[in-house]
Amino acid sequence: MSAKAGVLERVIDLVVDETGARRGKIREDSQLGEDLGIDGDDADDLMDRFFREFSVDRSGYNFLDHFGMEGFRLKDLISPPRTIPVRISDLVRSVEAGRWIRPGGDDPEPK
């Protein structure tokens, strides 16, 4: 098993353990919100554990850039929040880099 495959399996294990998502439903390109239904407090708990367990520097990470708040807000019906999806592959890339890599691949390497 390659190092990347090992990281992928560990990230999937974390997602399954933290959220109860079915392992067979999770792929490398799965979006945490859209595909797996992880949002609000569940997403916050998952990401906190992700940063802690994988020792990923969370500098530059902003929860509200990627996930919605817990609960119903009337204004979200009128103007849904625009968020940047986080995929399993984004978490893997961040583990490999040791720091948060903004999804979309436009994050430059540190100097």
PDB file as gemmi writes it, atoms N, CA and C in Angstrom:
CRYST1    1.000    1.000    1.000  90.00  90.00  90.00 P 1                      
ATOM      1  N   MET A   1       0.851  -1.177   0.000  1.00  0.00           N  
ATOM      2  CA  MET A   1       0.000   0.000   0.000  1.00  0.00           C  
ATOM      3  C   MET A   1       0.896   1.239   0.000  1.00  0.00           C  
ATOM      4  N   SER A   2       0.600   2.189  -0.869  1.00  0.00           N  
ATOM      5  CA  SER A   2       1.392   3.413  -0.940  1.00  0.00           C  
ATOM      6  C   SER A   2       1.103   4.281   0.281  1.00  0.00           C  
ATOM      7  N   ALA A   3       2.000   5.243   0.522  1.00  0.00           N  
ATOM      8  CA  ALA A   3       1.812   6.161   1.649  1.00  0.00           C  
ATOM      9  C   ALA A   3       0.508   6.932   1.509  1.00  0.00           C  
ATOM     10  N   LYS A   4       0.198   7.369   0.273  1.00  0.00           N  
ATOM     11  CA  LYS A   4      -1.046   8.117   0.051  1.00  0.00           C  
ATOM     12  C   LYS A   4      -2.256   7.250   0.352  1.00  0.00           C  
ATOM     13  N   ALA A   5      -2.217   5.985  -0.081  1.00  0.00           N  
ATOM     14  CA  ALA A   5      -3.333   5.081   0.183  1.00  0.00           C  
ATOM     15  C   ALA A   5      -3.506   4.866   1.686  1.00  0.00           C  
ATOM     16  N   GLY A   6      -2.390   4.808   2.406  1.00  0.00           N  
ATOM     17  CA  GLY A   6      -2.453   4.655   3.861  1.00  0.00           C  
ATOM     18  C   GLY A   6      -3.092   5.867   4.523  1.00  0.00           C  
ATOM     19  N   VAL A   7      -2.730   7.051   4.060  1.00  0.00           N  
ATOM     20  CA  VAL A   7      -3.329   8.277   4.593  1.00  0.00           C  
ATOM     21  C   VAL A   7      -4.813   8.310   4.257  1.00  0.00           C  
ATOM     22  N   LEU A   8      -5.155   7.969   3.031  1.00  0.00           N  
ATOM     23  CA  LEU A   8      -6.562   7.951   2.618  1.00  0.00           C  
ATOM     24  C   LEU A   8      -7.370   7.038   3.536  1.00  0.00           C  
ATOM     25  N   GLU A   9      -6.871   5.843   3.806  1.00  0.00           N  
ATOM     26  CA  GLU A   9      -7.589   4.903   4.675  1.00  0.00           C  
ATOM     27  C   GLU A   9      -7.738   5.453   6.085  1.00  0.00           C  
ATOM     28  N   ARG A  10      -6.710   6.102   6.596  1.00  0.00           N  
ATOM     29  CA  ARG A  10      -6.787   6.683   7.941  1.00  0.00           C  
ATOM     30  C   ARG A  10      -7.789   7.832   7.993  1.00  0.00           C  
ATOM     31  N   VAL A  11      -7.843   8.651   6.937  1.00  0.00           N  
ATOM     32  CA  VAL A  11      -8.821   9.744   6.881  1.00  0.00           C  
ATOM     33  C   VAL A  11     -10.234   9.166   6.813  1.00  0.00           C  
ATOM     34  N   ILE A  12     -10.432   8.165   5.990  1.00  0.00           N  
ATOM     35  CA  ILE A  12     -11.750   7.533   5.897  1.00  0.00           C  
ATOM     36  C   ILE A  12     -12.137   6.924   7.246  1.00  0.00           C  
ATOM     37  N   ASP A  13     -11.184   6.263   7.916  1.00  0.00           N  
ATOM     38  CA  ASP A  13     -11.462   5.703   9.248  1.00  0.00           C  
ATOM     39  C   ASP A  13     -11.947   6.792  10.201  1.00  0.00           C  
ATOM     40  N   LEU A  14     -11.306   7.947  10.168  1.00  0.00           N  
ATOM     41  CA  LEU A  14     -11.695   9.062  11.035  1.00  0.00           C  
ATOM     42  C   LEU A  14     -13.114   9.521  10.721  1.00  0.00           C  
ATOM     43  N   VAL A  15     -13.419   9.691   9.444  1.00  0.00           N  
ATOM     44  CA  VAL A  15     -14.752  10.149   9.038  1.00  0.00           C  
ATOM     45  C   VAL A  15     -15.818   9.142   9.473  1.00  0.00           C  
ATOM     46  N   VAL A  16     -15.553   7.871   9.277  1.00  0.00           N  
ATOM     47  CA  VAL A  16     -16.503   6.826   9.678  1.00  0.00           C  
ATOM     48  C   VAL A  16     -16.706   6.852  11.192  1.00  0.00           C  
ATOM     49  N   ASP A  17     -15.611   6.911  11.934  1.00  0.00           N  
ATOM     50  CA  ASP A  17     -15.677   6.885  13.392  1.00  0.00           C  
ATOM     51  C   ASP A  17     -16.376   8.124  13.953  1.00  0.00           C  
ATOM     52  N   GLU A  18     -16.069   9.271  13.403  1.00  0.00           N  
ATOM     53  CA  GLU A  18     -16.608  10.527  13.936  1.00  0.00           C  
ATOM     54  C   GLU A  18     -18.056  10.765  13.534  1.00  0.00           C  
ATOM     55  N   THR A  19     -18.446  10.331  12.340  1.00  0.00           N  
ATOM     56  CA  THR A  19     -19.769  10.702  11.828  1.00  0.00           C  
ATOM     57  C   THR A  19     -20.731   9.533  11.667  1.00  0.00           C  
ATOM     58  N   GLY A  20     -20.207   8.312  11.662  1.00  0.00           N  
ATOM     59  CA  GLY A  20     -21.065   7.162  11.432  1.00  0.00           C  
ATOM     60  C   GLY A  20     -21.395   6.943   9.965  1.00  0.00           C  
ATOM     61  N   ALA A  21     -20.740   7.681   9.076  1.00  0.00           N  
ATOM     62  CA  ALA A  21     -20.963   7.495   7.634  1.00  0.00           C  
ATOM     63  C   ALA A  21     -20.567   6.070   7.248  1.00  0.00           C  
ATOM     64  N   ARG A  22     -21.248   5.525   6.265  1.00  0.00           N  
ATOM     65  CA  ARG A  22     -20.934   4.176   5.795  1.00  0.00           C  
ATOM     66  C   ARG A  22     -19.649   4.196   4.973  1.00  0.00           C  
ATOM     67  N   ARG A  23     -18.738   3.329   5.328  1.00  0.00           N  
ATOM     68  CA  ARG A  23     -17.440   3.251   4.640  1.00  0.00           C  
ATOM     69  C   ARG A  23     -17.612   3.080   3.130  1.00  0.00           C  
ATOM     70  N   GLY A  24     -18.543   2.249   2.694  1.00  0.00           N  
ATOM     71  CA  GLY A  24     -18.747   1.995   1.278  1.00  0.00           C  
ATOM     72  C   GLY A  24     -19.248   3.206   0.500  1.00  0.00           C  
ATOM     73  N   LYS A  25     -19.755   4.185   1.209  1.00  0.00           N  
ATOM     74  CA  LYS A  25     -20.264   5.396   0.571  1.00  0.00           C  
ATOM     75  C   LYS A  25     -19.156   6.439   0.358  1.00  0.00           C  
ATOM     76  N   ILE A  26     -18.019   6.254   1.014  1.00  0.00           N  
ATOM     77  CA  ILE A  26     -16.958   7.258   1.005  1.00  0.00           C  
ATOM     78  C   ILE A  26     -15.920   6.929  -0.056  1.00  0.00           C  
ATOM     79  N   ARG A  27     -15.690   7.899  -0.940  1.00  0.00           N  
ATOM     80  CA  ARG A  27     -14.641   7.790  -1.964  1.00  0.00           C  
ATOM     81  C   ARG A  27     -13.685   8.976  -1.800  1.00  0.00           C  
ATOM     82  N   GLU A  28     -12.592   8.924  -2.488  1.00  0.00           N  
ATOM     83  CA  GLU A  28     -11.611   9.995  -2.392  1.00  0.00           C  
ATOM     84  C   GLU A  28     -12.199  11.329  -2.846  1.00  0.00           C  
ATOM     85  N   ASP A  29     -13.139  11.303  -3.807  1.00  0.00           N  
ATOM     86  CA  ASP A  29     -13.717  12.552  -4.300  1.00  0.00           C  
ATOM     87  C   ASP A  29     -15.035  12.918  -3.608  1.00  0.00           C  
ATOM     88  N   SER A  30     -15.406  12.184  -2.557  1.00  0.00           N  
ATOM     89  CA  SER A  30     -16.638  12.500  -1.824  1.00  0.00           C  
ATOM     90  C   SER A  30     -16.518  13.859  -1.136  1.00  0.00           C  
ATOM     91  N   GLN A  31     -17.577  14.658  -1.273  1.00  0.00           N  
ATOM     92  CA  GLN A  31     -17.644  15.943  -0.571  1.00  0.00           C  
ATOM     93  C   GLN A  31     -18.243  15.694   0.810  1.00  0.00           C  
ATOM     94  N   LEU A  32     -17.630  16.278   1.833  1.00  0.00           N  
ATOM     95  CA  LEU A  32     -18.127  16.060   3.182  1.00  0.00           C  
ATOM     96  C   LEU A  32     -19.571  16.522   3.319  1.00  0.00           C  
ATOM     97  N   GLY A  33     -19.892  17.685   2.795  1.00  0.00           N  
ATOM     98  CA  GLY A  33     -21.244  18.224   2.927  1.00  0.00           C  
ATOM     99  C   GLY A  33     -22.230  17.595   1.973  1.00  0.00           C  
ATOM    100  N   GLU A  34     -21.998  17.759   0.690  1.00  0.00           N  
ATOM    101  CA  GLU A  34     -22.952  17.340  -0.345  1.00  0.00           C  
ATOM    102  C   GLU A  34     -23.165  15.824  -0.390  1.00  0.00           C  
ATOM    103  N   ASP A  35     -22.080  15.069  -0.369  1.00  0.00           N  
ATOM    104  CA  ASP A  35     -22.181  13.616  -0.528  1.00  0.00           C  
ATOM    105  C   ASP A  35     -22.421  12.868   0.779  1.00  0.00           C  
ATOM    106  N   LEU A  36     -21.808  13.361   1.856  1.00  0.00           N  
ATOM    107  CA  LEU A  36     -21.867  12.626   3.120  1.00  0.00           C  
ATOM    108  C   LEU A  36     -22.789  13.280   4.145  1.00  0.00           C  
ATOM    109  N   GLY A  37     -23.306  14.470   3.838  1.00  0.00           N  
ATOM    110  CA  GLY A  37     -24.259  15.134   4.724  1.00  0.00           C  
ATOM    111  C   GLY A  37     -23.654  15.651   6.019  1.00  0.00           C  
ATOM    112  N   ILE A  38     -22.362  15.936   6.010  1.00  0.00           N  
ATOM    113  CA  ILE A  38     -21.679  16.413   7.214  1.00  0.00           C  
ATOM    114  C   ILE A  38     -21.673  17.940   7.187  1.00  0.00           C  
ATOM    115  N   ASP A  39     -22.311  18.554   8.183  1.00  0.00           N  
ATOM    116  CA  ASP A  39     -22.426  20.008   8.244  1.00  0.00           C  
ATOM    117  C   ASP A  39     -22.616  20.429   9.701  1.00  0.00           C  
ATOM    118  N   GLY A  40     -22.635  21.700   9.956  1.00  0.00           N  
ATOM    119  CA  GLY A  40     -22.906  22.214  11.290  1.00  0.00           C  
ATOM    120  C   GLY A  40     -21.944  21.684  12.340  1.00  0.00           C  
ATOM    121  N   ASP A  41     -22.503  21.357  13.508  1.00  0.00           N  
ATOM    122  CA  ASP A  41     -21.684  20.880  14.622  1.00  0.00           C  
ATOM    123  C   ASP A  41     -20.934  19.598  14.291  1.00  0.00           C  
ATOM    124  N   ASP A  42     -21.552  18.730  13.489  1.00  0.00           N  
ATOM    125  CA  ASP A  42     -20.873  17.485  13.106  1.00  0.00           C  
ATOM    126  C   ASP A  42     -19.610  17.782  12.309  1.00  0.00           C  
ATOM    127  N   ALA A  43     -19.688  18.736  11.402  1.00  0.00           N  
ATOM    128  CA  ALA A  43     -18.516  19.121  10.612  1.00  0.00           C  
ATOM    129  C   ALA A  43     -17.463  19.768  11.498  1.00  0.00           C  
ATOM    130  N   ASP A  44     -17.896  20.605  12.424  1.00  0.00           N  
ATOM    131  CA  ASP A  44     -16.961  21.274  13.330  1.00  0.00           C  
ATOM    132  C   ASP A  44     -16.214  20.245  14.179  1.00  0.00           C  
ATOM    133  N   ASP A  45     -16.946  19.290  14.725  1.00  0.00           N  
ATOM    134  CA  ASP A  45     -16.310  18.236  15.529  1.00  0.00           C  
ATOM    135  C   ASP A  45     -15.343  17.404  14.692  1.00  0.00           C  
ATOM    136  N   LEU A  46     -15.763  17.044  13.486  1.00  0.00           N  
ATOM    137  CA  LEU A  46     -14.899  16.256  12.606  1.00  0.00           C  
ATOM    138  C   LEU A  46     -13.610  17.008  12.290  1.00  0.00           C  
ATOM    139  N   MET A  47     -13.740  18.258  11.905  1.00  0.00           N  
ATOM    140  CA  MET A  47     -12.553  19.014  11.510  1.00  0.00           C  
ATOM    141  C   MET A  47     -11.629  19.271  12.701  1.00  0.00           C  
ATOM    142  N   ASP A  48     -12.182  19.542  13.869  1.00  0.00           N  
ATOM    143  CA  ASP A  48     -11.333  19.698  15.056  1.00  0.00           C  
ATOM    144  C   ASP A  48     -10.533  18.427  15.315  1.00  0.00           C  
ATOM    145  N   ARG A  49     -11.201  17.302  15.248  1.00  0.00           N  
ATOM    146  CA  ARG A  49     -10.515  16.024  15.465  1.00  0.00           C  
ATOM    147  C   ARG A  49      -9.499  15.756  14.364  1.00  0.00           C  
ATOM    148  N   PHE A  50      -9.862  16.083  13.115  1.00  0.00           N  
ATOM    149  CA  PHE A  50      -8.937  15.908  11.989  1.00  0.00           C  
ATOM    150  C   PHE A  50      -7.633  16.674  12.235  1.00  0.00           C  
ATOM    151  N   PHE A  51      -7.740  17.961  12.557  1.00  0.00           N  
ATOM    152  CA  PHE A  51      -6.533  18.766  12.775  1.00  0.00           C  
ATOM    153  C   PHE A  51      -5.703  18.221  13.938  1.00  0.00           C  
ATOM    154  N   ARG A  52      -6.364  17.794  14.985  1.00  0.00           N  
ATOM    155  CA  ARG A  52      -5.673  17.289  16.169  1.00  0.00           C  
ATOM    156  C   ARG A  52      -4.998  15.942  15.900  1.00  0.00           C  
ATOM    157  N   GLU A  53      -5.754  14.998  15.363  1.00  0.00           N  
ATOM    158  CA  GLU A  53      -5.216  13.636  15.203  1.00  0.00           C  
ATOM    159  C   GLU A  53      -4.140  13.529  14.135  1.00  0.00           C  
ATOM    160  N   PHE A  54      -4.236  14.365  13.113  1.00  0.00           N  
ATOM    161  CA  PHE A  54      -3.237  14.302  12.043  1.00  0.00           C  
ATOM    162  C   PHE A  54      -2.168  15.380  12.172  1.00  0.00           C  
ATOM    163  N   SER A  55      -2.221  16.152  13.255  1.00  0.00           N  
ATOM    164  CA  SER A  55      -1.249  17.230  13.505  1.00  0.00           C  
ATOM    165  C   SER A  55      -1.119  18.148  12.296  1.00  0.00           C  
ATOM    166  N   VAL A  56      -2.254  18.551  11.749  1.00  0.00           N  
ATOM    167  CA  VAL A  56      -2.296  19.458  10.604  1.00  0.00           C  
ATOM    168  C   VAL A  56      -2.445  20.879  11.129  1.00  0.00           C  
ATOM    169  N   ASP A  57      -1.578  21.777  10.675  1.00  0.00           N  
ATOM    170  CA  ASP A  57      -1.654  23.186  11.040  1.00  0.00           C  
ATOM    171  C   ASP A  57      -2.917  23.775  10.426  1.00  0.00           C  
ATOM    172  N   ARG A  58      -3.784  24.317  11.253  1.00  0.00           N  
ATOM    173  CA  ARG A  58      -5.072  24.808  10.772  1.00  0.00           C  
ATOM    174  C   ARG A  58      -5.040  26.266  10.346  1.00  0.00           C  
ATOM    175  N   SER A  59      -3.867  26.889  10.300  1.00  0.00           N  
ATOM    176  CA  SER A  59      -3.755  28.282   9.844  1.00  0.00           C  
ATOM    177  C   SER A  59      -4.392  28.422   8.466  1.00  0.00           C  
ATOM    178  N   GLY A  60      -5.226  29.436   8.308  1.00  0.00           N  
ATOM    179  CA  GLY A  60      -5.889  29.670   7.031  1.00  0.00           C  
ATOM    180  C   GLY A  60      -7.222  28.957   6.899  1.00  0.00           C  
ATOM    181  N   TYR A  61      -7.545  28.071   7.849  1.00  0.00           N  
ATOM    182  CA  TYR A  61      -8.827  27.361   7.810  1.00  0.00           C  
ATOM    183  C   TYR A  61      -9.888  28.212   8.497  1.00  0.00           C  
ATOM    184  N   ASN A  62     -11.029  28.369   7.818  1.00  0.00           N  
ATOM    185  CA  ASN A  62     -12.172  29.080   8.385  1.00  0.00           C  
ATOM    186  C   ASN A  62     -13.393  28.194   8.179  1.00  0.00           C  
ATOM    187  N   PHE A  63     -13.971  27.731   9.269  1.00  0.00           N  
ATOM    188  CA  PHE A  63     -15.113  26.828   9.227  1.00  0.00           C  
ATOM    189  C   PHE A  63     -16.204  27.331   8.293  1.00  0.00           C  
ATOM    190  N   LEU A  64     -16.564  28.608   8.396  1.00  0.00           N  
ATOM    191  CA  LEU A  64     -17.682  29.155   7.622  1.00  0.00           C  
ATOM    192  C   LEU A  64     -17.387  29.256   6.126  1.00  0.00           C  
ATOM    193  N   ASP A  65     -16.135  29.122   5.731  1.00  0.00           N  
ATOM    194  CA  ASP A  65     -15.817  29.062   4.300  1.00  0.00           C  
ATOM    195  C   ASP A  65     -16.295  27.746   3.688  1.00  0.00           C  
ATOM    196  N   HIS A  66     -16.482  26.733   4.528  1.00  0.00           N  
ATOM    197  CA  HIS A  66     -16.707  25.382   4.024  1.00  0.00           C  
ATOM    198  C   HIS A  66     -18.001  24.719   4.491  1.00  0.00           C  
ATOM    199  N   PHE A  67     -18.546  25.176   5.611  1.00  0.00           N  
ATOM    200  CA  PHE A  67     -19.708  24.511   6.194  1.00  0.00           C  
ATOM    201  C   PHE A  67     -20.715  25.526   6.698  1.00  0.00           C  
ATOM    202  N   GLY A  68     -21.970  25.081   6.778  1.00  0.00           N  
ATOM    203  CA  GLY A  68     -23.023  25.913   7.328  1.00  0.00           C  
ATOM    204  C   GLY A  68     -23.111  25.764   8.835  1.00  0.00           C  
ATOM    205  N   MET A  69     -23.818  26.699   9.440  1.00  0.00           N  
ATOM    206  CA  MET A  69     -24.028  26.669  10.885  1.00  0.00           C  
ATOM    207  C   MET A  69     -25.099  25.633  11.225  1.00  0.00           C  
ATOM    208  N   GLU A  70     -25.097  25.221  12.458  1.00  0.00           N  
ATOM    209  CA  GLU A  70     -26.097  24.275  12.956  1.00  0.00           C  
ATOM    210  C   GLU A  70     -27.452  24.970  13.040  1.00  0.00           C  
ATOM    211  N   GLY A  71     -28.494  24.251  12.706  1.00  0.00           N  
ATOM    212  CA  GLY A  71     -29.839  24.783  12.860  1.00  0.00           C  
ATOM    213  C   GLY A  71     -30.350  25.504  11.626  1.00  0.00           C  
ATOM    214  N   PHE A  72     -31.608  25.865  11.703  1.00  0.00           N  
ATOM    215  CA  PHE A  72     -32.306  26.515  10.595  1.00  0.00           C  
ATOM    216  C   PHE A  72     -32.216  28.027  10.734  1.00  0.00           C  
ATOM    217  N   ARG A  73     -31.879  28.696   9.638  1.00  0.00           N  
ATOM    218  CA  ARG A  73     -31.888  30.162   9.614  1.00  0.00           C  
ATOM    219  C   ARG A  73     -32.693  30.591   8.399  1.00  0.00           C  
ATOM    220  N   LEU A  74     -33.701  31.414   8.634  1.00  0.00           N  
ATOM    221  CA  LEU A  74     -34.596  31.860   7.573  1.00  0.00           C  
ATOM    222  C   LEU A  74     -33.836  32.520   6.428  1.00  0.00           C  
ATOM    223  N   LYS A  75     -32.823  33.305   6.750  1.00  0.00           N  
ATOM    224  CA  LYS A  75     -32.087  34.003   5.689  1.00  0.00           C  
ATOM    225  C   LYS A  75     -31.375  33.033   4.736  1.00  0.00           C  
ATOM    226  N   ASP A  76     -31.094  31.790   5.201  1.00  0.00           N  
ATOM    227  CA  ASP A  76     -30.456  30.801   4.323  1.00  0.00           C  
ATOM    228  C   ASP A  76     -31.399  30.335   3.215  1.00  0.00           C  
ATOM    229  N   LEU A  77     -32.704  30.431   3.439  1.00  0.00           N  
ATOM    230  CA  LEU A  77     -33.667  30.093   2.387  1.00  0.00           C  
ATOM    231  C   LEU A  77     -33.671  31.147   1.291  1.00  0.00           C  
ATOM    232  N   ILE A  78     -33.512  32.385   1.695  1.00  0.00           N  
ATOM    233  CA  ILE A  78     -33.524  33.504   0.760  1.00  0.00           C  
ATOM    234  C   ILE A  78     -32.197  33.591   0.009  1.00  0.00           C  
ATOM    235  N   SER A  79     -31.127  33.460   0.747  1.00  0.00           N  
ATOM    236  CA  SER A  79     -29.790  33.556   0.166  1.00  0.00           C  
ATOM    237  C   SER A  79     -28.905  32.489   0.795  1.00  0.00           C  
ATOM    238  N   PRO A  80     -28.906  31.287   0.213  1.00  0.00           N  
ATOM    239  CA  PRO A  80     -28.105  30.204   0.799  1.00  0.00           C  
ATOM    240  C   PRO A  80     -26.628  30.587   0.863  1.00  0.00           C  
ATOM    241  N   PRO A  81     -25.968  30.207   1.963  1.00  0.00           N  
ATOM    242  CA  PRO A  81     -24.544  30.535   2.078  1.00  0.00           C  
ATOM    243  C   PRO A  81     -23.743  29.804   1.000  1.00  0.00           C  
ATOM    244  N   ARG A  82     -22.777  30.482   0.451  1.00  0.00           N  
ATOM    245  CA  ARG A  82     -21.894  29.861  -0.543  1.00  0.00           C  
ATOM    246  C   ARG A  82     -20.667  29.332   0.186  1.00  0.00           C  
ATOM    247  N   THR A  83     -20.478  28.053   0.068  1.00  0.00           N  
ATOM    248  CA  THR A  83     -19.351  27.438   0.746  1.00  0.00           C  
ATOM    249  C   THR A  83     -18.466  26.721  -0.262  1.00  0.00           C  
ATOM    250  N   ILE A  84     -17.219  26.555   0.116  1.00  0.00           N  
ATOM    251  CA  ILE A  84     -16.250  25.841  -0.705  1.00  0.00           C  
ATOM    252  C   ILE A  84     -16.264  24.388  -0.247  1.00  0.00           C  
ATOM    253  N   PRO A  85     -16.658  23.465  -1.116  1.00  0.00           N  
ATOM    254  CA  PRO A  85     -16.738  22.063  -0.693  1.00  0.00           C  
ATOM    255  C   PRO A  85     -15.373  21.512  -0.263  1.00  0.00           C  
ATOM    256  N   VAL A  86     -15.409  20.655   0.748  1.00  0.00           N  
ATOM    257  CA  VAL A  86     -14.219  19.938   1.194  1.00  0.00           C  
ATOM    258  C   VAL A  86     -14.417  18.474   0.831  1.00  0.00           C  
ATOM    259  N   ARG A  87     -13.457  17.936   0.082  1.00  0.00           N  
ATOM    260  CA  ARG A  87     -13.489  16.529  -0.318  1.00  0.00           C  
ATOM    261  C   ARG A  87     -12.526  15.725   0.555  1.00  0.00           C  
ATOM    262  N   ILE A  88     -12.736  14.450   0.581  1.00  0.00           N  
ATOM    263  CA  ILE A  88     -11.810  13.558   1.286  1.00  0.00           C  
ATOM    264  C   ILE A  88     -10.391  13.790   0.767  1.00  0.00           C  
ATOM    265  N   SER A  89     -10.244  13.959  -0.546  1.00  0.00           N  
ATOM    266  CA  SER A  89      -8.912  14.183  -1.132  1.00  0.00           C  
ATOM    267  C   SER A  89      -8.268  15.465  -0.611  1.00  0.00           C  
ATOM    268  N   ASP A  90      -9.066  16.477  -0.259  1.00  0.00           N  
ATOM    269  CA  ASP A  90      -8.520  17.711   0.318  1.00  0.00           C  
ATOM    270  C   ASP A  90      -7.930  17.440   1.698  1.00  0.00           C  
ATOM    271  N   LEU A  91      -8.602  16.580   2.453  1.00  0.00           N  
ATOM    272  CA  LEU A  91      -8.073  16.225   3.773  1.00  0.00           C  
ATOM    273  C   LEU A  91      -6.768  15.452   3.630  1.00  0.00           C  
ATOM    274  N   VAL A  92      -6.720  14.538   2.663  1.00  0.00           N  
ATOM    275  CA  VAL A  92      -5.499  13.757   2.421  1.00  0.00           C  
ATOM    276  C   VAL A  92      -4.350  14.688   2.041  1.00  0.00           C  
ATOM    277  N   ARG A  93      -4.605  15.629   1.136  1.00  0.00           N  
ATOM    278  CA  ARG A  93      -3.555  16.576   0.726  1.00  0.00           C  
ATOM    279  C   ARG A  93      -3.054  17.386   1.914  1.00  0.00           C  
ATOM    280  N   SER A  94      -3.954  17.775   2.797  1.00  0.00           N  
ATOM    281  CA  SER A  94      -3.560  18.556   3.970  1.00  0.00           C  
ATOM    282  C   SER A  94      -2.713  17.725   4.931  1.00  0.00           C  
ATOM    283  N   VAL A  95      -3.061  16.459   5.097  1.00  0.00           N  
ATOM    284  CA  VAL A  95      -2.249  15.579   5.947  1.00  0.00           C  
ATOM    285  C   VAL A  95      -0.848  15.460   5.365  1.00  0.00           C  
ATOM    286  N   GLU A  96      -0.772  15.237   4.063  1.00  0.00           N  
ATOM    287  CA  GLU A  96       0.534  15.080   3.411  1.00  0.00           C  
ATOM    288  C   GLU A  96       1.381  16.341   3.526  1.00  0.00           C  
ATOM    289  N   ALA A  97       0.740  17.519   3.505  1.00  0.00           N  
ATOM    290  CA  ALA A  97       1.464  18.790   3.593  1.00  0.00           C  
ATOM    291  C   ALA A  97       1.730  19.196   5.036  1.00  0.00           C  
ATOM    292  N   GLY A  98       0.961  18.643   5.976  1.00  0.00           N  
ATOM    293  CA  GLY A  98       1.116  19.017   7.374  1.00  0.00           C  
ATOM    294  C   GLY A  98       0.467  20.349   7.713  1.00  0.00           C  
ATOM    295  N   ARG A  99      -0.310  20.882   6.791  1.00  0.00           N  
ATOM    296  CA  ARG A  99      -0.990  22.174   6.977  1.00  0.00           C  
ATOM    297  C   ARG A  99      -2.254  22.179   6.136  1.00  0.00           C  
ATOM    298  N   TRP A 100      -3.175  23.064   6.472  1.00  0.00           N  
ATOM    299  CA  TRP A 100      -4.420  23.162   5.731  1.00  0.00           C  
ATOM    300  C   TRP A 100      -4.137  23.625   4.310  1.00  0.00           C  
ATOM    301  N   ILE A 101      -4.600  22.859   3.352  1.00  0.00           N  
ATOM    302  CA  ILE A 101      -4.521  23.216   1.937  1.00  0.00           C  
ATOM    303  C   ILE A 101      -5.928  23.592   1.501  1.00  0.00           C  
ATOM    304  N   ARG A 102      -6.104  24.811   1.094  1.00  0.00           N  
ATOM    305  CA  ARG A 102      -7.438  25.276   0.674  1.00  0.00           C  
ATOM    306  C   ARG A 102      -7.922  24.449  -0.519  1.00  0.00           C  
ATOM    307  N   PRO A 103      -9.122  23.893  -0.427  1.00  0.00           N  
ATOM    308  CA  PRO A 103      -9.642  23.083  -1.528  1.00  0.00           C  
ATOM    309  C   PRO A 103      -9.643  23.864  -2.848  1.00  0.00           C  
ATOM    310  N   GLY A 104      -9.352  23.176  -3.911  1.00  0.00           N  
ATOM    311  CA  GLY A 104      -9.305  23.800  -5.226  1.00  0.00           C  
ATOM    312  C   GLY A 104      -7.903  23.804  -5.808  1.00  0.00           C  
ATOM    313  N   GLY A 105      -6.925  23.500  -4.972  1.00  0.00           N  
ATOM    314  CA  GLY A 105      -5.558  23.353  -5.453  1.00  0.00           C  
ATOM    315  C   GLY A 105      -4.812  24.631  -5.763  1.00  0.00           C  
ATOM    316  N   ASP A 106      -5.393  25.792  -5.382  1.00  0.00           N  
ATOM    317  CA  ASP A 106      -4.723  27.040  -5.714  1.00  0.00           C  
ATOM    318  C   ASP A 106      -3.862  27.561  -4.573  1.00  0.00           C  
ATOM    319  N   ASP A 107      -3.662  26.749  -3.557  1.00  0.00           N  
ATOM    320  CA  ASP A 107      -2.877  27.165  -2.413  1.00  0.00           C  
ATOM    321  C   ASP A 107      -1.401  26.966  -2.713  1.00  0.00           C  
ATOM    322  N   PRO A 108      -0.619  28.024  -2.698  1.00  0.00           N  
ATOM    323  CA  PRO A 108       0.802  27.882  -3.018  1.00  0.00           C  
ATOM    324  C   PRO A 108       1.548  27.142  -1.919  1.00  0.00           C  
ATOM    325  N   GLU A 109       2.658  26.540  -2.281  1.00  0.00           N  
ATOM    326  CA  GLU A 109       3.508  25.881  -1.307  1.00  0.00           C  
ATOM    327  C   GLU A 109       4.112  26.945  -0.381  1.00  0.00           C  
ATOM    328  N   PRO A 110       4.371  26.589   0.899  1.00  0.00           N  
ATOM    329  CA  PRO A 110       4.971  27.572   1.798  1.00  0.00           C  
ATOM    330  C   PRO A 110       6.384  27.923   1.365  1.00  0.00           C  
ATOM    331  N   LYS A 111       6.771  29.109   1.676  1.00  0.00           N  
ATOM    332  CA  LYS A 111       8.114  29.571   1.304  1.00  0.00           C  
ATOM    333  C   LYS A 111       9.093  29.309   2.409  1.00  0.00           C  
TER     334      LYS A 111                                                      
END                                                                             
